[in-house]
Amino acid sequence: MKIALMNEFSQAAKNPIILNELEKVGKKYDHEVFNVAMEKPAVSGDVPEAYTEENPRLTYIHLGIQAALLLNSKAVDFVVAGCGTGQGALMSLNAYPGVYC
């Protein structure tokens, strides 16, 4: 199984922790894990200089679009996503065909 991890900007600092755990468990079952989330911002605080071209500021709206593209193109089989409360990600992901959150 191919699993994608995606978190938006408010959860970027937690991304390495979640990625590590997903990879550890996924390895046991021969699953591949792809980190398509934000990495930790360059500087703390939600300011423009915290984000780079390689690590842009993703919002929950971006998560829905990304998940739909990845799942419907069969690039991945499963997505683990997160935002501040989970509600934005839930609404965004459920807005697209073939994506169920």
Short mmCIF file of N, CA and C in Angstrom, two decimals:
data_model
loop_
_atom_site.label_atom_id
_atom_site.label_comp_id
_atom_site.label_asym_id
_atom_site.label_seq_id
_atom_site.Cartn_x
_atom_site.Cartn_y
_atom_site.Cartn_z
N MET A 1 0.84 -1.17 0.00
CA MET A 1 0.00 0.00 0.00
C MET A 1 0.89 1.24 0.00
N LYS A 2 0.46 2.25 -0.73
CA LYS A 2 1.16 3.53 -0.77
C LYS A 2 0.36 4.52 0.07
N ILE A 3 1.02 5.12 1.06
CA ILE A 3 0.37 6.03 1.99
C ILE A 3 1.01 7.41 1.87
N ALA A 4 0.17 8.45 1.74
CA ALA A 4 0.67 9.83 1.70
C ALA A 4 0.37 10.51 3.03
N LEU A 5 1.32 11.27 3.51
CA LEU A 5 1.14 12.08 4.71
C LEU A 5 1.06 13.54 4.28
N MET A 6 0.03 14.24 4.74
CA MET A 6 -0.07 15.68 4.45
C MET A 6 -0.66 16.41 5.64
N ASN A 7 0.03 17.45 6.07
CA ASN A 7 -0.44 18.32 7.15
C ASN A 7 -0.35 19.74 6.66
N GLU A 8 -1.25 20.59 7.14
CA GLU A 8 -1.18 21.99 6.74
C GLU A 8 -0.28 22.76 7.69
N PHE A 9 -0.16 24.07 7.46
CA PHE A 9 0.86 24.88 8.12
C PHE A 9 0.80 24.83 9.65
N SER A 10 -0.39 24.77 10.24
CA SER A 10 -0.46 24.80 11.70
C SER A 10 0.08 23.54 12.35
N GLN A 11 0.21 22.48 11.58
CA GLN A 11 0.70 21.20 12.10
C GLN A 11 2.07 20.81 11.54
N ALA A 12 2.71 21.74 10.83
CA ALA A 12 3.99 21.45 10.18
C ALA A 12 5.05 20.97 11.16
N ALA A 13 5.07 21.52 12.35
CA ALA A 13 6.08 21.11 13.34
C ALA A 13 5.90 19.66 13.78
N LYS A 14 4.68 19.13 13.69
CA LYS A 14 4.41 17.74 14.08
C LYS A 14 4.70 16.75 12.95
N ASN A 15 4.90 17.28 11.75
CA ASN A 15 5.08 16.41 10.59
C ASN A 15 6.19 15.38 10.76
N PRO A 16 7.38 15.74 11.25
CA PRO A 16 8.44 14.73 11.40
C PRO A 16 8.07 13.61 12.37
N ILE A 17 7.32 13.92 13.40
CA ILE A 17 6.90 12.91 14.39
C ILE A 17 5.93 11.93 13.75
N ILE A 18 4.93 12.47 13.05
CA ILE A 18 3.93 11.62 12.40
C ILE A 18 4.59 10.78 11.30
N LEU A 19 5.46 11.40 10.51
CA LEU A 19 6.15 10.69 9.44
C LEU A 19 6.97 9.53 9.99
N ASN A 20 7.70 9.78 11.07
CA ASN A 20 8.51 8.73 11.68
C ASN A 20 7.66 7.54 12.11
N GLU A 21 6.54 7.81 12.76
CA GLU A 21 5.68 6.72 13.23
C GLU A 21 5.03 5.97 12.06
N LEU A 22 4.58 6.71 11.05
CA LEU A 22 3.98 6.06 9.88
C LEU A 22 5.00 5.16 9.18
N GLU A 23 6.22 5.65 9.03
CA GLU A 23 7.25 4.86 8.37
C GLU A 23 7.61 3.62 9.19
N LYS A 24 7.66 3.78 10.51
CA LYS A 24 7.99 2.65 11.38
C LYS A 24 6.94 1.54 11.27
N VAL A 25 5.69 1.91 11.35
CA VAL A 25 4.60 0.93 11.27
C VAL A 25 4.46 0.41 9.84
N GLY A 26 4.55 1.32 8.87
CA GLY A 26 4.41 0.93 7.48
C GLY A 26 5.45 -0.08 7.04
N LYS A 27 6.65 0.06 7.54
CA LYS A 27 7.75 -0.85 7.19
C LYS A 27 7.42 -2.29 7.59
N LYS A 28 6.75 -2.47 8.74
CA LYS A 28 6.37 -3.80 9.21
C LYS A 28 5.46 -4.52 8.22
N TYR A 29 4.63 -3.74 7.51
CA TYR A 29 3.65 -4.31 6.59
C TYR A 29 4.01 -4.09 5.12
N ASP A 30 5.25 -3.66 4.88
CA ASP A 30 5.74 -3.43 3.53
C ASP A 30 4.96 -2.33 2.80
N HIS A 31 4.54 -1.30 3.52
CA HIS A 31 3.86 -0.15 2.93
C HIS A 31 4.88 0.95 2.66
N GLU A 32 4.65 1.70 1.60
CA GLU A 32 5.49 2.86 1.28
C GLU A 32 4.81 4.11 1.83
N VAL A 33 5.57 5.00 2.43
CA VAL A 33 5.03 6.25 2.97
C VAL A 33 5.69 7.41 2.23
N PHE A 34 4.85 8.32 1.76
CA PHE A 34 5.32 9.50 1.04
C PHE A 34 4.94 10.74 1.83
N ASN A 35 5.91 11.59 2.09
CA ASN A 35 5.67 12.83 2.81
C ASN A 35 5.38 13.94 1.80
N VAL A 36 4.11 14.28 1.66
CA VAL A 36 3.72 15.37 0.76
C VAL A 36 3.23 16.56 1.57
N ALA A 37 3.54 16.54 2.85
CA ALA A 37 3.12 17.58 3.78
C ALA A 37 4.16 18.68 3.86
N MET A 38 3.83 19.66 4.66
CA MET A 38 4.80 20.70 4.96
C MET A 38 5.84 20.14 5.90
N GLU A 39 7.04 20.60 5.73
CA GLU A 39 8.06 20.32 6.72
C GLU A 39 8.02 21.46 7.71
N LYS A 40 8.83 21.38 8.71
CA LYS A 40 8.86 22.46 9.70
C LYS A 40 9.22 23.77 9.00
N PRO A 41 8.46 24.85 9.24
CA PRO A 41 8.77 26.13 8.61
C PRO A 41 10.18 26.61 8.96
N ALA A 42 10.76 27.42 8.07
CA ALA A 42 12.14 27.90 8.24
C ALA A 42 12.32 28.70 9.53
N VAL A 43 11.32 29.48 9.89
CA VAL A 43 11.36 30.24 11.16
C VAL A 43 10.03 30.06 11.85
N SER A 44 10.00 30.23 13.16
CA SER A 44 8.74 30.06 13.88
C SER A 44 7.82 31.25 13.59
N GLY A 45 6.57 31.01 13.69
CA GLY A 45 5.58 32.04 13.43
C GLY A 45 5.05 31.96 12.02
N ASP A 46 3.82 32.36 11.85
CA ASP A 46 3.17 32.30 10.55
C ASP A 46 3.45 33.59 9.78
N VAL A 47 4.69 33.73 9.35
CA VAL A 47 5.12 34.92 8.62
C VAL A 47 5.65 34.49 7.25
N PRO A 48 5.61 35.36 6.25
CA PRO A 48 6.03 34.97 4.89
C PRO A 48 7.42 34.35 4.82
N GLU A 49 8.37 34.84 5.59
CA GLU A 49 9.72 34.29 5.51
C GLU A 49 9.85 32.89 6.10
N ALA A 50 8.80 32.39 6.74
CA ALA A 50 8.82 31.04 7.29
C ALA A 50 8.71 29.98 6.20
N TYR A 51 8.22 30.38 5.03
CA TYR A 51 7.94 29.43 3.96
C TYR A 51 8.84 29.68 2.76
N THR A 52 9.19 28.61 2.08
CA THR A 52 10.06 28.71 0.92
C THR A 52 9.34 28.13 -0.29
N GLU A 53 9.93 28.28 -1.44
CA GLU A 53 9.35 27.71 -2.66
C GLU A 53 9.27 26.19 -2.55
N GLU A 54 10.24 25.58 -1.90
CA GLU A 54 10.25 24.13 -1.71
C GLU A 54 9.32 23.69 -0.59
N ASN A 55 8.98 24.57 0.31
CA ASN A 55 8.12 24.27 1.46
C ASN A 55 7.08 25.38 1.62
N PRO A 56 6.10 25.43 0.68
CA PRO A 56 5.12 26.51 0.73
C PRO A 56 4.12 26.34 1.88
N ARG A 57 3.39 27.40 2.15
CA ARG A 57 2.37 27.37 3.21
C ARG A 57 1.13 26.66 2.66
N LEU A 58 0.88 25.46 3.14
CA LEU A 58 -0.29 24.69 2.74
C LEU A 58 -1.42 24.93 3.73
N THR A 59 -2.64 25.09 3.22
CA THR A 59 -3.81 25.22 4.08
C THR A 59 -4.66 23.96 3.94
N TYR A 60 -5.72 23.86 4.73
CA TYR A 60 -6.59 22.70 4.63
C TYR A 60 -7.24 22.61 3.25
N ILE A 61 -7.41 23.73 2.58
CA ILE A 61 -7.97 23.72 1.22
C ILE A 61 -7.03 22.99 0.27
N HIS A 62 -5.73 23.24 0.42
CA HIS A 62 -4.75 22.55 -0.41
C HIS A 62 -4.77 21.03 -0.16
N LEU A 63 -5.03 20.63 1.09
CA LEU A 63 -5.03 19.20 1.41
C LEU A 63 -6.08 18.46 0.61
N GLY A 64 -7.27 19.04 0.47
CA GLY A 64 -8.34 18.40 -0.30
C GLY A 64 -7.95 18.20 -1.74
N ILE A 65 -7.40 19.24 -2.34
CA ILE A 65 -6.99 19.18 -3.75
C ILE A 65 -5.90 18.12 -3.91
N GLN A 66 -4.89 18.17 -3.04
CA GLN A 66 -3.78 17.21 -3.11
C GLN A 66 -4.27 15.78 -2.94
N ALA A 67 -5.11 15.55 -1.94
CA ALA A 67 -5.60 14.20 -1.69
C ALA A 67 -6.39 13.69 -2.89
N ALA A 68 -7.24 14.53 -3.47
CA ALA A 68 -8.03 14.11 -4.62
C ALA A 68 -7.13 13.73 -5.80
N LEU A 69 -6.12 14.54 -6.05
CA LEU A 69 -5.20 14.24 -7.15
C LEU A 69 -4.44 12.94 -6.91
N LEU A 70 -3.93 12.77 -5.70
CA LEU A 70 -3.15 11.58 -5.38
C LEU A 70 -3.99 10.31 -5.41
N LEU A 71 -5.18 10.35 -4.82
CA LEU A 71 -6.03 9.17 -4.74
C LEU A 71 -6.66 8.81 -6.09
N ASN A 72 -7.20 9.80 -6.79
CA ASN A 72 -7.88 9.52 -8.06
C ASN A 72 -6.92 9.16 -9.18
N SER A 73 -5.67 9.58 -9.08
CA SER A 73 -4.67 9.19 -10.09
C SER A 73 -4.03 7.85 -9.74
N LYS A 74 -4.40 7.31 -8.57
CA LYS A 74 -3.86 6.04 -8.07
C LYS A 74 -2.38 6.14 -7.72
N ALA A 75 -1.90 7.36 -7.47
CA ALA A 75 -0.51 7.54 -7.03
C ALA A 75 -0.34 6.99 -5.63
N VAL A 76 -1.39 7.09 -4.80
CA VAL A 76 -1.39 6.52 -3.45
C VAL A 76 -2.72 5.82 -3.22
N ASP A 77 -2.73 4.97 -2.19
CA ASP A 77 -3.94 4.23 -1.84
C ASP A 77 -4.65 4.80 -0.62
N PHE A 78 -3.91 5.56 0.19
CA PHE A 78 -4.44 6.03 1.48
C PHE A 78 -3.75 7.34 1.82
N VAL A 79 -4.47 8.24 2.47
CA VAL A 79 -3.91 9.54 2.86
C VAL A 79 -4.15 9.76 4.35
N VAL A 80 -3.12 10.22 5.04
CA VAL A 80 -3.23 10.67 6.43
C VAL A 80 -3.06 12.18 6.37
N ALA A 81 -4.10 12.92 6.79
CA ALA A 81 -4.08 14.38 6.69
C ALA A 81 -4.42 15.01 8.03
N GLY A 82 -3.99 16.25 8.20
CA GLY A 82 -4.31 16.93 9.43
C GLY A 82 -4.20 18.43 9.31
N CYS A 83 -5.05 19.10 10.11
CA CYS A 83 -4.99 20.55 10.22
C CYS A 83 -5.16 20.88 11.70
N GLY A 84 -5.42 22.10 12.04
CA GLY A 84 -5.51 22.51 13.45
C GLY A 84 -6.55 21.75 14.24
N THR A 85 -7.79 21.70 13.74
CA THR A 85 -8.86 21.00 14.46
C THR A 85 -9.29 19.71 13.77
N GLY A 86 -8.94 19.56 12.51
CA GLY A 86 -9.39 18.42 11.72
C GLY A 86 -10.64 18.72 10.93
N GLN A 87 -11.38 19.73 11.32
CA GLN A 87 -12.64 20.05 10.65
C GLN A 87 -12.42 20.62 9.25
N GLY A 88 -11.44 21.49 9.09
CA GLY A 88 -11.16 22.05 7.77
C GLY A 88 -10.72 20.99 6.80
N ALA A 89 -9.82 20.13 7.24
CA ALA A 89 -9.34 19.04 6.39
C ALA A 89 -10.50 18.13 6.03
N LEU A 90 -11.33 17.80 7.00
CA LEU A 90 -12.49 16.93 6.76
C LEU A 90 -13.39 17.51 5.69
N MET A 91 -13.74 18.78 5.81
CA MET A 91 -14.63 19.41 4.83
C MET A 91 -13.97 19.50 3.45
N SER A 92 -12.70 19.87 3.43
CA SER A 92 -12.00 20.00 2.15
C SER A 92 -11.85 18.66 1.45
N LEU A 93 -11.44 17.64 2.17
CA LEU A 93 -11.25 16.33 1.56
C LEU A 93 -12.57 15.74 1.07
N ASN A 94 -13.64 15.92 1.83
CA ASN A 94 -14.93 15.38 1.43
C ASN A 94 -15.56 16.11 0.25
N ALA A 95 -14.99 17.22 -0.16
CA ALA A 95 -15.54 18.00 -1.27
C ALA A 95 -15.20 17.39 -2.64
N TYR A 96 -14.32 16.40 -2.68
CA TYR A 96 -13.86 15.87 -3.95
C TYR A 96 -14.32 14.44 -4.16
N PRO A 97 -14.63 14.09 -5.42
CA PRO A 97 -15.06 12.70 -5.70
C PRO A 97 -13.92 11.73 -5.44
N GLY A 98 -14.28 10.56 -4.95
CA GLY A 98 -13.28 9.52 -4.70
C GLY A 98 -12.48 9.71 -3.43
N VAL A 99 -12.83 10.73 -2.63
CA VAL A 99 -12.11 11.00 -1.38
C VAL A 99 -13.13 10.96 -0.25
N TYR A 100 -12.88 10.13 0.75
CA TYR A 100 -13.78 9.99 1.88
C TYR A 100 -13.00 10.19 3.16
N CYS A 101 -13.48 11.12 3.98
CA CYS A 101 -12.77 11.45 5.22
C CYS A 101 -13.70 11.23 6.39
#
